[in-house]
């Protein structure tokens, strides 16, 4: 299998944007449209829930579940970004910026673990 | 500047992989090497913490912080993937697979909110 | 209304203990028995979820929801304690011990925020 | 030693209330006063963090850490209650109310897992 192309997140974000209530997203037909229609608490709660599920999968050390739970977590982050009119490219740019500034270690100076 | 594409994640993952203790990562010089050397609880705890910070930033509705906290959260997910020998491409492939299966709505049938 | 008496948590823990599968708890009739029968991930996931809901209620500053979400969170902590054969009295003893040792400030020396 | 009762929580809440900035709490001398002075995000972040640590301790099945992390989590819940002018008795009353209404199972009808 080829690696996924470089725009999975951007393409997904485009689809999610079309699920916004103000873009005609239909809560009866789309999970994403339902989350967006219910408002921030609905999808933010999922971020806390999926983060916990990722932690549990990681403690179990099961690779398939780690990948699946990370996908769930990132998916709900993308839903949140969509709600706030933000894009995954903004997040990638921030990650690239940090890497450029300091070879990843800028964060260390900013916030110790 | 062109928008960043998902290869930011792959490049970042390459850097993180070089911070693994078994790849010569130096905990004294690198935040990531320190997290990886301390073991799963160190970086998994950060996933819970950064998820909460993202939720708080979202409740405040501050776009810059939402982007920064999402970057923090994804960064620590990448650290976890690195520890378990997984790659962001695995997560992107899973997201692409779901999108392909069902136009994003497969998840709805799998797990109601 | 009188304040709740001093053993709400202990009494609740007694009830929860009776919902354990090995004590005849019936998943078809009891939410707690169902959680306990499904195993740790079921109730641990709720701890992550309820913690997030408490954070959101707190950000909104709505007293009733803050109380209700704290109750939800503590309830699921009690379910977890039940599963592991632990008691809320163990947690209260630990809190009392810390208070006794150092007037609450022992924690400060142990773990800076 | 007698087992501690829930009045541990009330006594602890009294102490925490004295750490409020408007009650003369000194951030330089008290961990709690520092958290309260820094505002909600400081202690709410801890709730997310301690919830994750409890989940990890539970996955490891280590009783001492489960008790200690639950104590940490409840402690930071008490700090949050203090900030919002609420009391642990409010939470205990809510738990008692639910138990009275329906033998603990009221929650089941309210929110399926």
Short mmCIF file of C-alpha atoms in Angstrom, two decimals:
data_model
loop_
_atom_site.label_atom_id
_atom_site.label_comp_id
_atom_site.label_asym_id
_atom_site.label_seq_id
_atom_site.Cartn_x
_atom_site.Cartn_y
_atom_site.Cartn_z
CA UNK A 1 0.00 0.00 0.00
CA UNK A 2 1.21 3.45 -0.80
CA UNK A 3 1.53 5.91 2.00
CA UNK A 4 -1.42 8.26 2.22
CA UNK A 5 -0.84 11.35 0.18
CA UNK A 6 0.16 14.59 1.74
CA UNK A 7 -3.24 16.13 2.04
CA UNK A 8 -5.35 13.70 3.99
CA UNK A 9 -5.91 16.24 6.75
CA UNK A 10 -6.70 19.09 4.37
CA UNK A 11 -9.11 16.95 2.35
CA UNK A 12 -10.78 15.72 5.52
CA UNK A 13 -11.08 19.30 6.75
CA UNK A 14 -12.78 20.25 3.49
CA UNK A 15 -15.33 17.50 4.01
CA UNK A 16 -15.87 18.49 7.63
CA UNK A 17 -16.39 22.12 6.63
CA UNK A 18 -19.23 20.99 4.34
CA UNK A 19 -20.90 19.45 7.41
CA UNK A 20 -21.20 22.78 9.20
CA UNK A 21 -24.80 23.76 9.89
CA UNK A 22 -24.25 26.99 7.99
CA UNK A 23 -23.03 24.95 5.00
CA UNK A 24 -26.06 22.71 4.91
CA UNK A 25 -24.70 19.86 7.02
CA UNK A 26 -27.54 17.52 7.97
CA UNK A 27 -27.43 16.26 11.58
CA UNK A 28 -29.79 13.44 10.64
CA UNK A 29 -27.39 12.02 8.08
CA UNK A 30 -23.91 12.90 9.31
CA UNK A 31 -22.17 12.22 12.60
CA UNK A 32 -20.01 15.31 12.08
CA UNK A 33 -22.97 17.52 11.26
CA UNK A 34 -24.66 16.31 14.42
CA UNK A 35 -21.61 17.12 16.55
CA UNK A 36 -21.26 20.56 14.98
CA UNK A 37 -24.96 21.29 15.39
CA UNK A 38 -24.88 20.35 19.05
CA UNK A 39 -22.09 22.85 19.70
CA UNK A 40 -18.67 22.88 21.35
CA UNK A 41 -19.37 20.80 24.46
CA UNK A 42 -20.39 17.84 22.29
CA UNK A 43 -17.12 17.59 20.38
CA UNK A 44 -14.86 18.89 23.16
CA UNK A 45 -16.14 16.15 25.42
CA UNK A 46 -15.12 13.68 22.73
CA UNK A 47 -11.58 15.10 22.76
CA UNK A 48 -11.30 14.32 26.47
CA UNK A 49 -12.84 10.90 25.95
CA UNK A 50 -10.68 9.94 22.98
CA UNK A 51 -7.53 11.18 24.71
CA UNK A 52 -8.35 8.83 27.59
CA UNK A 53 -8.98 5.96 25.19
CA UNK A 54 -5.64 6.60 23.52
CA UNK A 55 -3.92 6.53 26.90
CA UNK A 56 -5.60 3.20 27.71
CA UNK A 57 -4.70 1.68 24.34
CA UNK A 58 -1.10 2.82 24.83
CA UNK A 59 -0.98 1.28 28.33
CA UNK A 60 -2.19 -1.96 26.72
CA UNK A 61 0.46 -1.60 24.02
CA UNK A 62 -1.87 -2.67 21.21
CA UNK A 63 -0.62 -1.01 17.99
CA UNK A 64 -3.88 -1.24 16.04
CA UNK A 65 -5.85 0.38 18.84
CA UNK A 66 -3.19 3.05 19.38
CA UNK A 67 -3.49 4.02 15.71
CA UNK A 68 -7.30 3.87 15.77
CA UNK A 69 -7.60 5.95 18.95
CA UNK A 70 -5.11 8.52 17.67
CA UNK A 71 -7.21 8.75 14.51
CA UNK A 72 -10.35 9.23 16.64
CA UNK A 73 -8.62 11.94 18.67
CA UNK A 74 -7.26 13.81 15.66
CA UNK A 75 -10.64 13.49 13.92
CA UNK A 76 -12.40 15.22 16.80
CA UNK A 77 -9.66 17.87 16.90
CA UNK A 78 -10.43 18.52 13.22
CA UNK A 79 -14.13 18.85 14.08
CA UNK A 80 -13.21 21.43 16.72
CA UNK A 81 -10.95 23.31 14.30
CA UNK A 82 -13.83 23.31 11.79
CA UNK A 83 -16.20 24.82 14.31
CA UNK A 84 -13.77 27.65 15.07
CA UNK A 85 -13.02 28.32 11.39
CA UNK A 86 -9.48 26.97 11.73
CA UNK A 87 -7.61 24.50 9.55
CA UNK A 88 -5.24 21.59 10.13
CA UNK A 89 -2.75 23.53 8.01
CA UNK A 90 -2.65 26.08 10.86
CA UNK A 91 -1.62 23.34 13.26
CA UNK A 92 0.95 21.90 10.84
CA UNK A 93 2.37 25.39 10.30
CA UNK A 94 2.71 25.82 14.06
CA UNK A 95 4.50 22.45 14.33
CA UNK A 96 6.77 23.38 11.42
CA UNK A 97 7.46 26.78 12.95
CA UNK A 98 8.54 25.24 16.24
CA UNK A 99 10.71 22.74 14.48
CA UNK A 100 12.33 25.46 12.43
CA UNK A 101 12.95 27.74 15.39
CA UNK A 102 14.77 25.24 17.46
CA UNK A 103 14.98 21.77 16.12
CA UNK A 104 11.99 20.74 18.22
CA UNK A 105 13.61 21.81 21.41
CA UNK A 106 12.07 25.24 21.65
CA UNK A 107 9.25 23.62 23.53
CA UNK A 108 11.64 22.42 26.18
CA UNK A 109 12.54 25.95 27.12
CA UNK A 110 8.94 26.97 27.05
CA UNK A 111 7.44 24.30 29.25
CA UNK A 112 9.24 21.63 31.19
CA UNK A 113 7.37 18.33 31.51
CA UNK B 1 4.90 30.58 1.71
CA UNK B 2 3.07 27.50 0.59
CA UNK B 3 0.74 25.94 3.10
CA UNK B 4 2.37 23.09 4.97
CA UNK B 5 1.20 19.66 3.97
CA UNK B 6 0.99 16.48 6.02
CA UNK B 7 4.66 15.74 5.29
CA UNK B 8 5.33 18.04 8.23
CA UNK B 9 4.14 15.17 10.41
CA UNK B 10 6.39 12.64 8.68
CA UNK B 11 9.40 14.91 8.95
CA UNK B 12 8.67 15.61 12.58
CA UNK B 13 8.30 11.88 13.22
CA UNK B 14 11.73 11.31 11.67
CA UNK B 15 13.22 13.81 14.07
CA UNK B 16 11.39 12.31 17.03
CA UNK B 17 12.60 8.82 16.08
CA UNK B 18 16.18 10.10 16.33
CA UNK B 19 15.45 11.11 19.95
CA UNK B 20 14.69 7.55 21.03
CA UNK B 21 17.07 6.30 23.70
CA UNK B 22 18.02 3.38 21.44
CA UNK B 23 18.88 5.89 18.69
CA UNK B 24 21.16 7.94 20.88
CA UNK B 25 18.63 10.54 22.02
CA UNK B 26 20.11 12.57 24.85
CA UNK B 27 17.66 13.35 27.69
CA UNK B 28 19.94 16.13 28.88
CA UNK B 29 19.64 18.00 25.60
CA UNK B 30 16.23 17.15 24.21
CA UNK B 31 12.75 17.47 25.69
CA UNK B 32 11.58 14.61 23.49
CA UNK B 33 14.50 12.36 24.44
CA UNK B 34 13.72 13.04 28.09
CA UNK B 35 10.05 12.11 27.65
CA UNK B 36 10.94 8.95 25.75
CA UNK B 37 13.57 7.97 28.32
CA UNK B 38 11.12 8.40 31.19
CA UNK B 39 8.70 5.99 29.56
CA UNK B 40 5.01 5.91 28.60
CA UNK B 41 3.46 7.50 31.69
CA UNK B 42 5.49 10.67 31.11
CA UNK B 43 4.19 11.36 27.62
CA UNK B 44 0.74 9.80 28.10
CA UNK B 45 0.15 12.13 31.01
CA UNK B 46 0.95 15.01 28.67
CA UNK B 47 -1.72 13.78 26.23
CA UNK B 48 -4.34 14.05 28.99
CA UNK B 49 -3.01 17.42 30.03
CA UNK B 50 -2.81 18.91 26.54
CA UNK B 51 -6.28 17.60 25.67
CA UNK B 52 -7.61 19.47 28.69
CA UNK B 53 -5.73 22.61 27.68
CA UNK B 54 -7.19 22.38 24.19
CA UNK B 55 -10.68 22.06 25.67
CA UNK B 56 -10.09 25.16 27.82
CA UNK B 57 -8.70 27.18 24.90
CA UNK B 58 -11.72 26.15 22.83
CA UNK B 59 -14.11 27.20 25.60
CA UNK B 60 -12.33 30.57 25.61
CA UNK B 61 -12.63 30.71 21.82
CA UNK B 62 -9.10 32.05 21.34
CA UNK B 63 -7.93 30.92 17.87
CA UNK B 64 -4.19 31.25 18.51
CA UNK B 65 -4.38 29.17 21.66
CA UNK B 66 -6.62 26.58 20.00
CA UNK B 67 -4.01 26.13 17.28
CA UNK B 68 -1.13 26.07 19.77
CA UNK B 69 -2.81 23.56 22.08
CA UNK B 70 -3.78 21.32 19.17
CA UNK B 71 -0.14 21.43 18.08
CA UNK B 72 0.93 20.49 21.62
CA UNK B 73 -1.55 17.62 21.70
CA UNK B 74 -0.58 16.26 18.29
CA UNK B 75 3.11 16.64 19.17
CA UNK B 76 2.71 14.44 22.23
CA UNK B 77 0.68 11.95 20.19
CA UNK B 78 3.64 11.79 17.82
CA UNK B 79 5.96 11.14 20.76
CA UNK B 80 3.69 8.27 21.82
CA UNK B 81 3.61 6.87 18.28
CA UNK B 82 7.40 7.06 18.20
CA UNK B 83 7.69 5.09 21.42
CA UNK B 84 5.49 2.32 20.06
CA UNK B 85 7.27 2.21 16.70
CA UNK B 86 4.29 3.68 14.88
CA UNK B 87 4.09 6.53 12.39
CA UNK B 88 1.76 9.45 11.71
CA UNK B 89 1.30 7.93 8.24
CA UNK B 90 -0.46 5.03 9.97
CA UNK B 91 -2.92 7.46 11.52
CA UNK B 92 -3.44 9.35 8.25
CA UNK B 93 -4.01 6.04 6.44
CA UNK B 94 -6.64 5.11 9.01
CA UNK B 95 -8.35 8.48 8.58
CA UNK B 96 -8.21 8.10 4.77
CA UNK B 97 -9.55 4.56 5.01
CA UNK B 98 -12.55 5.67 7.05
CA UNK B 99 -13.23 8.50 4.66
CA UNK B 100 -13.04 6.13 1.72
CA UNK B 101 -15.31 3.54 3.29
CA UNK B 102 -18.15 5.82 4.01
CA UNK B 103 -17.63 9.44 3.33
CA UNK B 104 -16.63 10.01 6.96
CA UNK B 105 -19.86 8.60 8.24
CA UNK B 106 -18.63 5.10 8.93
CA UNK B 107 -17.71 6.30 12.37
CA UNK B 108 -21.32 7.19 13.06
CA UNK B 109 -22.41 3.60 12.68
CA UNK B 110 -19.49 2.41 14.72
CA UNK B 111 -19.87 4.63 17.72
CA UNK B 112 -22.67 7.03 18.45
CA UNK B 113 -21.65 10.19 20.32
CA UNK C 1 -32.03 20.83 54.37
CA UNK C 2 -29.58 19.15 56.65
CA UNK C 3 -26.10 18.59 55.35
CA UNK C 4 -25.58 15.03 54.13
CA UNK C 5 -24.34 12.85 56.89
CA UNK C 6 -20.75 11.87 57.15
CA UNK C 7 -20.94 8.56 55.42
CA UNK C 8 -22.47 9.23 52.02
CA UNK C 9 -19.36 7.94 50.29
CA UNK C 10 -19.08 4.83 52.46
CA UNK C 11 -22.75 4.00 52.04
CA UNK C 12 -22.52 4.54 48.30
CA UNK C 13 -19.44 2.30 48.18
CA UNK C 14 -21.40 -0.43 49.98
CA UNK C 15 -24.10 -0.24 47.35
CA UNK C 16 -21.57 -0.26 44.52
CA UNK C 17 -19.83 -3.29 46.01
CA UNK C 18 -23.14 -5.17 45.82
CA UNK C 19 -23.18 -4.46 42.07
CA UNK C 20 -19.95 -6.37 41.45
CA UNK C 21 -20.42 -9.34 39.12
CA UNK C 22 -19.03 -11.63 41.83
CA UNK C 23 -21.64 -10.26 44.23
CA UNK C 24 -24.55 -10.92 41.94
CA UNK C 25 -24.74 -7.51 40.30
CA UNK C 26 -27.03 -7.68 37.30
CA UNK C 27 -25.82 -5.75 34.23
CA UNK C 28 -29.32 -5.81 32.81
CA UNK C 29 -30.75 -3.92 35.75
CA UNK C 30 -27.94 -1.73 37.06
CA UNK C 31 -25.78 0.87 35.33
CA UNK C 32 -23.00 0.19 37.83
CA UNK C 33 -23.19 -3.57 37.39
CA UNK C 34 -22.94 -3.05 33.65
CA UNK C 35 -19.86 -0.85 33.98
CA UNK C 36 -18.21 -3.32 36.35
CA UNK C 37 -19.07 -6.28 34.12
CA UNK C 38 -17.57 -4.58 31.08
CA UNK C 39 -14.27 -4.11 32.87
CA UNK C 40 -11.84 -1.28 33.58
CA UNK C 41 -11.79 0.48 30.21
CA UNK C 42 -15.54 1.10 30.48
CA UNK C 43 -15.41 3.02 33.74
CA UNK C 44 -11.93 4.52 33.26
CA UNK C 45 -13.09 6.07 30.02
CA UNK C 46 -15.91 7.67 31.99
CA UNK C 47 -13.38 9.20 34.39
CA UNK C 48 -11.68 10.93 31.48
CA UNK C 49 -15.01 11.99 30.05
CA UNK C 50 -16.47 13.30 33.30
CA UNK C 51 -13.25 15.16 34.13
CA UNK C 52 -13.58 16.94 30.79
CA UNK C 53 -17.22 17.73 31.47
CA UNK C 54 -16.31 19.17 34.86
CA UNK C 55 -13.67 21.36 33.23
CA UNK C 56 -16.23 22.62 30.72
CA UNK C 57 -18.85 23.30 33.40
CA UNK C 58 -16.22 25.19 35.39
CA UNK C 59 -15.24 27.27 32.36
CA UNK C 60 -18.93 28.12 31.98
CA UNK C 61 -19.10 28.98 35.68
CA UNK C 62 -22.47 27.28 36.20
CA UNK C 63 -22.61 26.16 39.85
CA UNK C 64 -25.29 23.47 39.41
CA UNK C 65 -23.42 21.83 36.58
CA UNK C 66 -20.11 22.06 38.46
CA UNK C 67 -21.66 20.19 41.37
CA UNK C 68 -23.38 17.64 39.10
CA UNK C 69 -20.23 16.96 37.06
CA UNK C 70 -18.11 16.63 40.19
CA UNK C 71 -20.67 14.13 41.48
CA UNK C 72 -20.46 12.22 38.18
CA UNK C 73 -16.67 12.21 38.36
CA UNK C 74 -16.51 11.06 41.99
CA UNK C 75 -19.18 8.45 41.29
CA UNK C 76 -17.08 6.88 38.55
CA UNK C 77 -14.00 7.07 40.78
CA UNK C 78 -15.99 5.08 43.34
CA UNK C 79 -16.86 2.52 40.67
CA UNK C 80 -13.16 2.19 39.87
CA UNK C 81 -12.26 1.85 43.56
CA UNK C 82 -14.94 -0.86 43.85
CA UNK C 83 -13.47 -2.80 40.96
CA UNK C 84 -10.01 -2.78 42.57
CA UNK C 85 -11.33 -3.73 46.01
CA UNK C 86 -10.57 -0.27 47.40
CA UNK C 87 -12.72 2.07 49.47
CA UNK C 88 -13.40 5.81 49.57
CA UNK C 89 -12.19 5.65 53.18
CA UNK C 90 -8.74 4.83 51.76
CA UNK C 91 -8.82 8.04 49.75
CA UNK C 92 -10.11 10.09 52.67
CA UNK C 93 -7.39 8.63 54.88
CA UNK C 94 -4.79 9.63 52.31
CA UNK C 95 -6.19 13.17 52.18
CA UNK C 96 -6.24 13.33 55.99
CA UNK C 97 -2.69 11.99 56.15
CA UNK C 98 -1.42 14.66 53.80
CA UNK C 99 -3.25 17.35 55.72
CA UNK C 100 -1.81 16.09 58.97
CA UNK C 101 1.72 15.84 57.69
CA UNK C 102 1.96 19.33 56.47
CA UNK C 103 -1.12 21.43 56.64
CA UNK C 104 -1.91 20.59 53.04
CA UNK C 105 1.34 21.94 51.80
CA UNK C 106 3.23 18.67 51.68
CA UNK C 107 1.96 18.30 48.17
CA UNK C 108 3.67 21.51 47.17
CA UNK C 109 7.05 20.09 47.96
CA UNK C 110 6.20 16.86 46.24
CA UNK C 111 4.94 18.17 42.96
CA UNK C 112 5.03 21.74 41.77
CA UNK C 113 2.15 22.71 39.50
CA UNK D 1 -7.59 4.44 64.31
CA UNK D 2 -11.19 4.99 63.33
CA UNK D 3 -11.84 5.09 59.63
CA UNK D 4 -12.04 8.63 58.33
CA UNK D 5 -15.52 9.85 57.47
CA UNK D 6 -16.62 12.38 54.89
CA UNK D 7 -15.99 15.21 57.34
CA UNK D 8 -12.40 14.97 56.12
CA UNK D 9 -13.67 16.65 52.96
CA UNK D 10 -15.46 19.41 54.87
CA UNK D 11 -12.41 20.09 57.04
CA UNK D 12 -10.17 20.12 54.01
CA UNK D 13 -12.55 22.51 52.26
CA UNK D 14 -12.35 24.84 55.26
CA UNK D 15 -8.59 24.89 54.97
CA UNK D 16 -8.73 25.44 51.22
CA UNK D 17 -11.18 28.32 51.68
CA UNK D 18 -8.60 30.04 53.89
CA UNK D 19 -6.15 29.88 50.98
CA UNK D 20 -8.33 32.00 48.71
CA UNK D 21 -6.63 35.23 47.65
CA UNK D 22 -9.54 37.20 49.12
CA UNK D 23 -9.00 35.38 52.44
CA UNK D 24 -5.34 36.21 52.64
CA UNK D 25 -3.99 33.05 51.03
CA UNK D 26 -0.30 33.52 50.28
CA UNK D 27 0.82 32.11 46.90
CA UNK D 28 4.42 32.18 48.07
CA UNK D 29 3.73 29.83 50.95
CA UNK D 30 0.86 27.62 49.84
CA UNK D 31 0.43 25.39 46.79
CA UNK D 32 -3.34 25.86 47.00
CA UNK D 33 -3.10 29.63 47.32
CA UNK D 34 -0.86 29.66 44.25
CA UNK D 35 -3.34 27.60 42.23
CA UNK D 36 -6.25 29.79 43.32
CA UNK D 37 -4.33 32.98 42.57
CA UNK D 38 -3.44 31.79 39.09
CA UNK D 39 -7.09 31.24 38.26
CA UNK D 40 -9.28 28.46 36.87
CA UNK D 41 -7.08 27.20 34.05
CA UNK D 42 -4.33 26.35 36.56
CA UNK D 43 -6.42 24.01 38.68
CA UNK D 44 -8.71 22.78 35.89
CA UNK D 45 -5.67 21.64 33.97
CA UNK D 46 -4.67 19.64 37.03
CA UNK D 47 -8.07 17.92 37.03
CA UNK D 48 -7.44 16.67 33.48
CA UNK D 49 -3.91 15.67 34.39
CA UNK D 50 -4.80 13.84 37.60
CA UNK D 51 -7.71 12.06 35.92
CA UNK D 52 -5.23 10.73 33.34
CA UNK D 53 -2.82 9.68 36.07
CA UNK D 54 -5.61 7.83 37.85
CA UNK D 55 -6.49 6.02 34.62
CA UNK D 56 -2.84 5.00 34.18
CA UNK D 57 -2.52 3.82 37.79
CA UNK D 58 -5.72 1.80 37.35
CA UNK D 59 -4.43 0.22 34.14
CA UNK D 60 -1.32 -0.75 36.09
CA UNK D 61 -3.51 -2.12 38.88
CA UNK D 62 -1.34 -0.68 41.66
CA UNK D 63 -3.61 -0.08 44.67
CA UNK D 64 -1.41 2.48 46.42
CA UNK D 65 -1.12 4.62 43.30
CA UNK D 66 -4.84 4.28 42.57
CA UNK D 67 -5.60 5.65 46.04
CA UNK D 68 -2.97 8.40 45.77
CA UNK D 69 -4.11 9.53 42.32
CA UNK D 70 -7.76 9.52 43.38
CA UNK D 71 -6.75 11.68 46.34
CA UNK D 72 -4.90 14.03 43.97
CA UNK D 73 -7.93 14.22 41.69
CA UNK D 74 -10.42 14.86 44.50
CA UNK D 75 -8.05 17.41 46.05
CA UNK D 76 -8.00 19.45 42.85
CA UNK D 77 -11.78 19.10 42.54
CA UNK D 78 -11.97 20.62 46.03
CA UNK D 79 -9.74 23.48 44.91
CA UNK D 80 -12.10 24.09 41.99
CA UNK D 81 -15.15 23.97 44.27
CA UNK D 82 -13.42 26.46 46.56
CA UNK D 83 -12.82 28.87 43.70
CA UNK D 84 -16.49 28.80 42.71
CA UNK D 85 -17.73 29.17 46.29
CA UNK D 86 -19.02 25.60 46.38
CA UNK D 87 -18.57 22.89 49.01
CA UNK D 88 -17.94 19.14 48.99
CA UNK D 89 -21.17 18.85 50.96
CA UNK D 90 -22.95 20.03 47.81
CA UNK D 91 -21.43 17.14 45.89
CA UNK D 92 -22.22 14.63 48.63
CA UNK D 93 -25.80 15.91 48.78
CA UNK D 94 -26.11 15.42 45.03
CA UNK D 95 -24.75 11.87 45.31
CA UNK D 96 -27.14 11.16 48.21
CA UNK D 97 -30.04 12.64 46.28
CA UNK D 98 -29.39 10.39 43.29
CA UNK D 99 -29.10 7.38 45.52
CA UNK D 100 -32.34 8.24 47.24
CA UNK D 101 -34.22 8.82 44.02
CA UNK D 102 -33.47 5.52 42.48
CA UNK D 103 -31.12 3.30 44.32
CA UNK D 104 -28.19 4.59 42.27
CA UNK D 105 -29.80 3.61 39.02
CA UNK D 106 -31.37 6.93 38.20
CA UNK D 107 -28.16 7.77 36.42
CA UNK D 108 -28.67 4.81 34.11
CA UNK D 109 -31.85 6.29 32.74
CA UNK D 110 -30.24 9.68 32.42
CA UNK D 111 -27.11 8.77 30.55
CA UNK D 112 -26.19 5.40 29.11
CA UNK D 113 -22.47 4.62 29.13
#
